[in-house]
Short mmCIF file of C-alpha atoms in Angstrom, two decimals:
data_model
loop_
_atom_site.label_atom_id
_atom_site.label_comp_id
_atom_site.label_asym_id
_atom_site.label_seq_id
_atom_site.Cartn_x
_atom_site.Cartn_y
_atom_site.Cartn_z
CA MET A 1 0.10 -0.14 -0.06
CA PRO A 2 1.33 3.73 -0.81
CA ASP A 3 2.33 5.55 1.65
CA GLU A 4 -0.80 8.35 2.27
CA SER A 5 1.09 10.77 4.46
CA LEU A 6 1.32 14.38 4.01
CA ASP A 7 4.41 15.93 3.67
CA GLU A 8 5.69 18.86 5.37
CA SER A 9 3.75 21.18 3.05
CA GLY A 10 0.41 19.50 3.61
CA ILE A 11 0.77 18.00 0.57
CA LEU A 12 0.12 14.22 -0.78
CA PRO A 13 2.99 13.95 -3.11
CA ARG A 14 2.50 10.87 -4.91
CA PHE A 15 4.46 11.74 -8.52
CA ASP A 16 7.29 12.70 -6.27
CA ARG A 17 7.32 9.84 -3.97
CA HIS A 18 7.20 7.85 -7.00
CA LEU A 19 10.21 9.06 -8.32
CA ARG A 20 11.59 9.13 -4.98
CA ILE A 21 12.23 12.83 -4.93
CA VAL A 22 12.63 14.25 -1.50
CA THR A 23 11.56 17.39 -0.26
CA ARG A 24 12.22 19.53 2.74
CA VAL A 25 10.69 22.86 3.92
CA GLU A 26 13.44 25.39 5.11
CA ALA A 27 11.45 27.98 5.92
CA PRO A 28 7.79 29.62 4.91
CA GLY A 29 8.09 30.02 0.84
CA VAL A 30 11.49 28.15 0.77
CA CYS A 31 11.38 24.15 -0.37
CA ALA A 32 14.45 21.93 -1.39
CA ALA A 33 14.18 18.97 -3.38
CA GLU A 34 16.39 16.50 -3.98
CA LEU A 35 16.93 13.44 -6.06
CA ALA A 36 19.50 10.55 -6.09
CA LEU A 37 20.24 10.12 -10.27
CA THR A 38 20.07 6.46 -11.34
CA PRO A 39 20.65 5.21 -15.36
CA GLU A 40 17.38 5.73 -15.90
CA HIS A 41 17.51 9.51 -15.43
CA ARG A 42 20.25 9.74 -18.45
CA ASN A 43 19.37 10.42 -22.01
CA ILE A 44 19.90 8.72 -25.25
CA GLU A 45 23.45 10.28 -25.34
CA GLY A 46 24.02 9.38 -21.38
CA ARG A 47 23.41 12.70 -20.25
CA ILE A 48 20.46 13.46 -17.35
CA HIS A 49 17.36 14.02 -19.39
CA GLY A 50 16.59 17.65 -19.23
CA GLY A 51 12.89 16.29 -18.20
CA VAL A 52 14.56 15.62 -14.47
CA TYR A 53 15.67 19.18 -14.24
CA LEU A 54 12.37 20.60 -14.97
CA THR A 55 10.52 18.00 -12.72
CA LEU A 56 13.14 18.60 -9.78
CA LEU A 57 12.91 22.40 -10.23
CA ASP A 58 8.61 22.12 -10.70
CA THR A 59 8.68 20.08 -7.58
CA ALA A 60 10.73 22.57 -5.42
CA MET A 61 8.98 25.75 -6.67
CA GLY A 62 5.36 24.24 -6.06
CA HIS A 63 6.18 22.92 -2.61
CA ALA A 64 7.49 26.23 -2.02
CA ILE A 65 4.21 27.86 -2.62
CA ALA A 66 2.23 24.99 -0.70
CA SER A 67 4.36 25.62 2.39
CA LEU A 68 2.65 28.87 2.53
CA GLY A 69 -0.71 27.12 2.86
CA PRO A 70 -3.08 28.01 5.15
CA ASP A 71 -1.25 30.86 6.79
CA ALA A 72 -1.38 32.82 3.60
CA GLY A 73 -5.23 31.83 2.85
CA LEU A 74 -4.06 29.26 -0.14
CA GLY A 75 -6.25 26.50 -0.90
CA GLY A 76 -3.85 25.51 -3.94
CA ALA A 77 -1.74 26.51 -6.77
CA ALA A 78 -0.95 25.40 -10.51
CA THR A 79 2.02 26.12 -12.39
CA MET A 80 0.70 28.37 -15.39
CA GLN A 81 3.95 29.45 -16.92
CA PHE A 82 7.62 27.78 -16.64
CA SER A 83 11.22 28.79 -17.83
CA CYS A 84 14.28 27.04 -17.56
CA GLN A 85 17.53 27.81 -18.17
CA PHE A 86 19.97 25.04 -18.36
CA LEU A 87 23.59 26.31 -17.67
CA ARG A 88 25.90 22.85 -17.40
CA PRO A 89 25.52 19.38 -17.10
CA PRO A 90 25.84 18.13 -13.54
CA THR A 91 28.78 16.61 -11.75
CA GLY A 92 27.91 13.25 -9.68
CA GLU A 93 25.11 11.45 -8.59
CA LEU A 94 22.98 13.96 -6.97
CA LEU A 95 20.32 16.74 -7.88
CA GLN A 96 19.29 19.60 -5.33
CA ALA A 97 16.69 21.95 -6.35
CA ARG A 98 15.40 24.89 -3.96
CA GLY A 99 12.57 27.11 -4.83
CA THR A 100 11.73 30.37 -3.56
CA VAL A 101 8.40 32.44 -3.66
CA LEU A 102 9.41 35.87 -4.79
CA ARG A 103 6.40 37.28 -4.63
CA LEU A 104 2.60 35.98 -3.95
CA GLY A 105 -0.42 38.11 -5.27
CA ARG A 106 -3.98 37.91 -5.13
CA THR A 107 -3.98 35.06 -7.83
CA SER A 108 -0.58 34.52 -9.10
CA ALA A 109 2.94 33.64 -7.17
CA PHE A 110 6.02 34.08 -8.67
CA VAL A 111 9.18 31.74 -8.34
CA GLU A 112 12.13 31.53 -8.66
CA GLY A 113 14.36 27.65 -8.78
CA ILE A 114 18.19 27.11 -8.64
CA LEU A 115 19.42 23.50 -9.57
CA ARG A 116 22.82 22.55 -7.81
CA ASP A 117 24.91 19.44 -8.49
CA GLU A 118 26.36 17.66 -5.43
CA ARG A 119 29.44 19.89 -5.56
CA GLY A 120 27.09 22.83 -5.55
CA THR A 121 27.45 23.78 -8.70
CA GLU A 122 24.75 25.86 -10.24
CA VAL A 123 23.36 23.81 -13.34
CA ALA A 124 19.78 25.46 -14.09
CA ARG A 125 18.02 28.29 -13.22
CA ALA A 126 13.98 28.49 -13.41
CA HIS A 127 11.31 30.90 -13.21
CA GLY A 128 7.75 30.50 -13.12
CA VAL A 129 4.27 31.70 -12.48
CA TRP A 130 1.69 29.89 -10.44
CA ARG A 131 -1.92 29.97 -10.39
CA VAL A 132 -2.94 30.17 -6.79
CA TRP A 133 -6.67 30.19 -5.31
CA ARG A 134 -7.72 30.94 -1.82
CA GLY A 135 -10.12 28.43 0.10
CA GLU A 136 -10.46 24.74 -0.19
CA ALA A 137 -11.37 24.31 -3.83
CA GLU A 138 -9.88 25.01 -7.21
CA PRO A 139 -11.75 27.55 -9.11
CA HIS A 140 -13.65 26.71 -12.20
CA PRO A 141 -12.41 27.76 -15.43
#
């Protein structure tokens, strides 16, 4: 039976757990996500697949918003726009992302993500906009 417990952000991260991403809230609006790399994370050329970068950054950034939770009156959030700059290939077998909420508005959150390899070298940087809603339920389109 899958682990149905909530993480520190108060969400049930099934996809994150499936991928073995470990998240940690560092402060309200700041979340770290870590992934131990395996051969399955590599592309056809043997490099870490870009989708791994994007997934880890999106996870850290989304959890950073979730970490604000009820204290900020948030009921949820969904990625609306995401931009990533791939800076260099990672060294080692561990990737660490940190998401930071830069600004929380009434209906949008602006978030930055930085991805580092196990040496601490920045390998990618992302910026995104999340749609946020207040209360319990997701708004209708």
